[in-house]
Amino acid sequence: VAGAMALAFLAAGCTGPAATSPTVPAKAGSGFPVTLTDDASRTVTIKAPAKRIVSLAPANTEIVYALGAFDRVVGVTTYDDYPAEAADVAKMGDFTTPNLEAIASAKPDLILVTGGVQADVIGKLESLGASVLVIDPRNFAGVRRGIEMVARALGLRDKSDQVVAEMDARLERVAKAVRGAEETTCFVEIGWNPLFTAGRDTLIGDLVRLAGGRNVVGESGYVGYSVEQLLKDQPRVYLGTSASLTDRATIAQRPGYKRLQCVMSGRVIVLEDNLVSRPGPRIVEGLEQMARALHPDRF
Amino acid sequence: MGILSKSRALVVLAGLAAAVILAVVAGTAFGAVSIEPGVVVRALGRALRGLSLSSDEAVVVDLRFPRVLLAALVGACLAGAGVLYQALFRNALADPYILGVSSGAGLGAALALAAGGLGAASLVAVPVGAMLTILLVAAIATRRGVMDTLSLLLAGVAVSYTLAALTSFTLVVRREQMSRIVFWMMGGLQSATWQQVAVVSAMMAVGLAAPLFFTRELNIILLGDERASELGVDVERFKRLVLVAASLLVSAAVSVSGLIGFVGLMTPHMARLILGPDHRLLLPASILSGAVVMVTADLLARVVLAPVEIPVGIVTALAGGPTFVWLLMRTRQARS
């Protein structure tokens, strides 16, 4: 095993992207093996820059794409739709039920999974001989960490600095725009019939905060919510993800919704689901969308 | 089958009817937001006279009351259908979804969604999907005019799997609708409207009329097809009648509340454990009990973690399972 490890290590040093530049190899070489602590608090040691990546969540694919390493992706889920080239990559099943045979035949050295439903299959994925990283951020800062973690596993630290710096710059622009503005109270619908919302400790909840809003929902996590309470809360803006709120026009027909001032005054805004709920680099676009929805006068 | 005392039956049914009313009152009085009893009463009064409502009054009239009534209707439909299917199959494990109604309804909802919306379309697509499924299953199980109950069960399972697969396929093709259909399948009464109350009331009236009239025949078919024909029951015709009635009831329930488990299977059993197997009492008692169970479960779903709402199916299963075990053990003890 040690020999194979050394071989892999050498091979990585010789054929990796770093080899073309005389100044980088020392830096890249010293990076491996890297030991990472993933979002499931697992300690994962990566022996050499990952060459064959299977991504089991669209956000993970987007991270690898942003790092400029999409050519190393050998498998994605059927949910992947960004970048458009993801359509041409082999499918490893859907988000909830990864196809282990397909994954095995893709011969990955790194599998990027998410938390929740995929927690059960981690053991099986590891038995395929690949490193498994769980990326499951609950806030904006966590997305940034996730990108850095993937970058380290790929040996692309410099690139992640660039990606994260751009995200931070855009975050700062939003922060500047909404600075001093009164917090806009809002509600975020992620499912209807029954009504589901995102509360504290969720990525969407964190975006609300960063976008200068105040979520009327104080509960933690993704929860079913009472319309009675919503009428009492009277949020100034009603946000809905595109996965749930496809038809803004009919929202007033829902029981009780005519009593929501934001509905009657037309402050109902649909946010693109893929931007506000995928913990990848495009989350900053979701943040911008949300900030514009909450503070239209500031943009 | 013991002799049914008419006065005892009347007392039981009156008691259950009172329980339904009590549950409806409690369901309207309590909710995620606390509203004074005086306001609740005034709200209903003002709504009846067509006056404008304050926001608290609107919560009672637009949200709570239709929801509580719909819960009662759905519970009654599911429990009624459960009794009918259990009699039809002479099988205690028959539940309202046994013939693939749930898969048919689910496919109807998925297709309505894929075609563009769950609103009015689902009010038609879901019950139509459910009814078509049952007609298909019945047609498969009928040979030379005789409907074999075992074939009916097996055909139900087969059709159910096929339709569930078609639903999944629809979702894969129209992935962007996936989360909406997943939420729909979770079931619940949150989107209850007066229109739904009206539609389900009508479907329930039609679905229950014949079975309530023919409770004696329901007792007789429990004796077996042959014995039942000897006793003068047109078995094939009667089975088809029961099948259509029960399916209408489930379709009504599913179209407004998604798939809510337990109520349709367990409520008839609870009623049977306490009141015995005579359908003359069992059917009406189960219908009333179903209403009580559903209204109570929905109330709990709304208030236990308020303002968070729990899917009502979780409440029915969590509260109902242990209750049923307790009843079962108690009855066994009493018998031994």
PDB file of C-alpha atoms in Angstrom, chain A residues 77-81 94 96 190-196 217 219-220 223-234 241-247 253-259 273 278, chain B residues 30-35 52-56 58-59 62-64 116 118 172 175-180 183-193 256 302 305-311:
ATOM      1  CA  THR A  77     -26.070  13.309 -10.761  1.00  0.00           C
ATOM      2  CA  THR A  78     -29.121  13.506 -12.984  1.00  0.00           C
ATOM      3  CA  TYR A  79     -29.923  16.783 -11.187  1.00  0.00           C
ATOM      4  CA  ASP A  80     -26.829  18.520 -12.513  1.00  0.00           C
ATOM      5  CA  ASP A  81     -27.565  21.315 -14.960  1.00  0.00           C
ATOM      6  CA  ASP A  94     -29.949  10.919  -8.764  1.00  0.00           C
ATOM      7  CA  THR A  96     -31.064  10.764  -3.242  1.00  0.00           C
ATOM      8  CA  ILE A 190     -39.518  26.616  -0.026  1.00  0.00           C
ATOM      9  CA  GLY A 191     -42.594  24.395  -0.314  1.00  0.00           C
ATOM     10  CA  TRP A 192     -46.340  24.825  -0.529  1.00  0.00           C
ATOM     11  CA  ASN A 193     -49.181  22.528   0.431  1.00  0.00           C
ATOM     12  CA  PRO A 194     -47.981  22.067   3.108  1.00  0.00           C
ATOM     13  CA  LEU A 195     -46.183  25.381   3.571  1.00  0.00           C
ATOM     14  CA  PHE A 196     -42.486  24.876   4.279  1.00  0.00           C
ATOM     15  CA  VAL A 217     -39.381  32.647  11.201  1.00  0.00           C
ATOM     16  CA  GLU A 219     -37.338  28.387  14.312  1.00  0.00           C
ATOM     17  CA  SER A 220     -34.253  26.443  13.337  1.00  0.00           C
ATOM     18  CA  VAL A 223     -39.887  23.534   8.939  1.00  0.00           C
ATOM     19  CA  GLY A 224     -43.576  23.372   8.139  1.00  0.00           C
ATOM     20  CA  TYR A 225     -45.144  26.697   9.070  1.00  0.00           C
ATOM     21  CA  SER A 226     -48.557  27.858  10.161  1.00  0.00           C
ATOM     22  CA  VAL A 227     -50.389  30.239   7.822  1.00  0.00           C
ATOM     23  CA  GLU A 228     -52.169  31.611  10.910  1.00  0.00           C
ATOM     24  CA  GLN A 229     -48.821  32.645  12.318  1.00  0.00           C
ATOM     25  CA  LEU A 230     -47.717  34.034   8.951  1.00  0.00           C
ATOM     26  CA  LEU A 231     -50.758  36.332   8.935  1.00  0.00           C
ATOM     27  CA  LYS A 232     -49.774  37.509  12.378  1.00  0.00           C
ATOM     28  CA  ASP A 233     -46.123  38.005  11.321  1.00  0.00           C
ATOM     29  CA  GLN A 234     -47.093  40.152   8.301  1.00  0.00           C
ATOM     30  CA  THR A 241     -37.939  29.657  -4.374  1.00  0.00           C
ATOM     31  CA  SER A 242     -38.658  28.850  -7.997  1.00  0.00           C
ATOM     32  CA  ALA A 243     -39.010  25.182  -7.023  1.00  0.00           C
ATOM     33  CA  SER A 244     -42.051  26.026  -4.944  1.00  0.00           C
ATOM     34  CA  LEU A 245     -43.545  29.296  -6.106  1.00  0.00           C
ATOM     35  CA  THR A 246     -43.967  28.803  -9.821  1.00  0.00           C
ATOM     36  CA  ASP A 247     -47.005  30.971 -10.166  1.00  0.00           C
ATOM     37  CA  GLN A 253     -56.027  32.525  -4.038  1.00  0.00           C
ATOM     38  CA  ARG A 254     -54.469  30.447  -1.305  1.00  0.00           C
ATOM     39  CA  PRO A 255     -56.537  30.308   1.890  1.00  0.00           C
ATOM     40  CA  GLY A 256     -55.829  33.350   4.038  1.00  0.00           C
ATOM     41  CA  TYR A 257     -53.240  34.885   1.701  1.00  0.00           C
ATOM     42  CA  LYS A 258     -55.464  37.827   0.810  1.00  0.00           C
ATOM     43  CA  ARG A 259     -54.818  38.969   4.369  1.00  0.00           C
ATOM     44  CA  ASP A 273     -33.826  27.956  -6.544  1.00  0.00           C
ATOM     45  CA  ARG A 278     -27.098  25.341  -3.844  1.00  0.00           C
TER      46      ARG A 278
ATOM     47  CA  PHE B  30     -57.391  26.354  19.129  1.00  0.00           C
ATOM     48  CA  GLY B  31     -54.574  26.934  16.671  1.00  0.00           C
ATOM     49  CA  ALA B  32     -51.065  28.219  16.229  1.00  0.00           C
ATOM     50  CA  VAL B  33     -52.242  31.710  17.128  1.00  0.00           C
ATOM     51  CA  SER B  34     -54.401  32.138  20.208  1.00  0.00           C
ATOM     52  CA  ILE B  35     -57.729  33.770  19.529  1.00  0.00           C
ATOM     53  CA  SER B  52     -66.295  42.226   6.766  1.00  0.00           C
ATOM     54  CA  LEU B  53     -63.851  40.470   9.071  1.00  0.00           C
ATOM     55  CA  SER B  54     -60.921  41.544  11.223  1.00  0.00           C
ATOM     56  CA  SER B  55     -57.690  39.626  10.685  1.00  0.00           C
ATOM     57  CA  ASP B  56     -58.274  37.352  13.674  1.00  0.00           C
ATOM     58  CA  ALA B  58     -60.437  35.910   9.013  1.00  0.00           C
ATOM     59  CA  VAL B  59     -58.083  33.314  10.522  1.00  0.00           C
ATOM     60  CA  ASP B  62     -60.779  31.421   6.040  1.00  0.00           C
ATOM     61  CA  LEU B  63     -58.255  29.088   7.631  1.00  0.00           C
ATOM     62  CA  ARG B  64     -59.455  27.163  10.657  1.00  0.00           C
ATOM     63  CA  GLY B 116     -48.525  23.193 -15.222  1.00  0.00           C
ATOM     64  CA  LEU B 118     -51.694  21.783  -8.888  1.00  0.00           C
ATOM     65  CA  VAL B 172     -37.498  12.428 -13.577  1.00  0.00           C
ATOM     66  CA  ARG B 175     -37.488  17.341 -12.375  1.00  0.00           C
ATOM     67  CA  GLU B 176     -38.217  20.969 -11.578  1.00  0.00           C
ATOM     68  CA  GLN B 177     -41.632  19.877 -10.283  1.00  0.00           C
ATOM     69  CA  MET B 178     -40.139  17.204  -8.050  1.00  0.00           C
ATOM     70  CA  SER B 179     -40.180  19.064  -4.760  1.00  0.00           C
ATOM     71  CA  ARG B 180     -43.785  20.150  -5.254  1.00  0.00           C
ATOM     72  CA  PHE B 183     -44.668  17.987  -0.623  1.00  0.00           C
ATOM     73  CA  TRP B 184     -48.050  17.004  -2.012  1.00  0.00           C
ATOM     74  CA  MET B 185     -47.457  13.360  -1.141  1.00  0.00           C
ATOM     75  CA  MET B 186     -46.601  14.305   2.413  1.00  0.00           C
ATOM     76  CA  GLY B 187     -50.292  15.017   2.787  1.00  0.00           C
ATOM     77  CA  GLY B 188     -52.035  17.598   4.856  1.00  0.00           C
ATOM     78  CA  LEU B 189     -55.009  19.880   5.121  1.00  0.00           C
ATOM     79  CA  GLN B 190     -53.326  23.257   5.164  1.00  0.00           C
ATOM     80  CA  SER B 191     -54.694  24.401   1.835  1.00  0.00           C
ATOM     81  CA  ALA B 192     -58.294  23.598   2.774  1.00  0.00           C
ATOM     82  CA  THR B 193     -60.853  25.809   1.043  1.00  0.00           C
ATOM     83  CA  VAL B 256     -57.768  17.259  -0.984  1.00  0.00           C
ATOM     84  CA  ARG B 302     -51.056  22.509  14.241  1.00  0.00           C
ATOM     85  CA  LEU B 305     -44.841  22.694  17.902  1.00  0.00           C
ATOM     86  CA  ALA B 306     -46.620  25.910  16.849  1.00  0.00           C
ATOM     87  CA  PRO B 307     -45.874  27.923  14.792  1.00  0.00           C
ATOM     88  CA  VAL B 308     -44.219  24.885  13.218  1.00  0.00           C
ATOM     89  CA  GLU B 309     -46.711  22.492  11.626  1.00  0.00           C
ATOM     90  CA  ILE B 310     -46.061  18.777  11.660  1.00  0.00           C
ATOM     91  CA  PRO B 311     -47.296  16.697   8.693  1.00  0.00           C
TER      92      PRO B 311
END
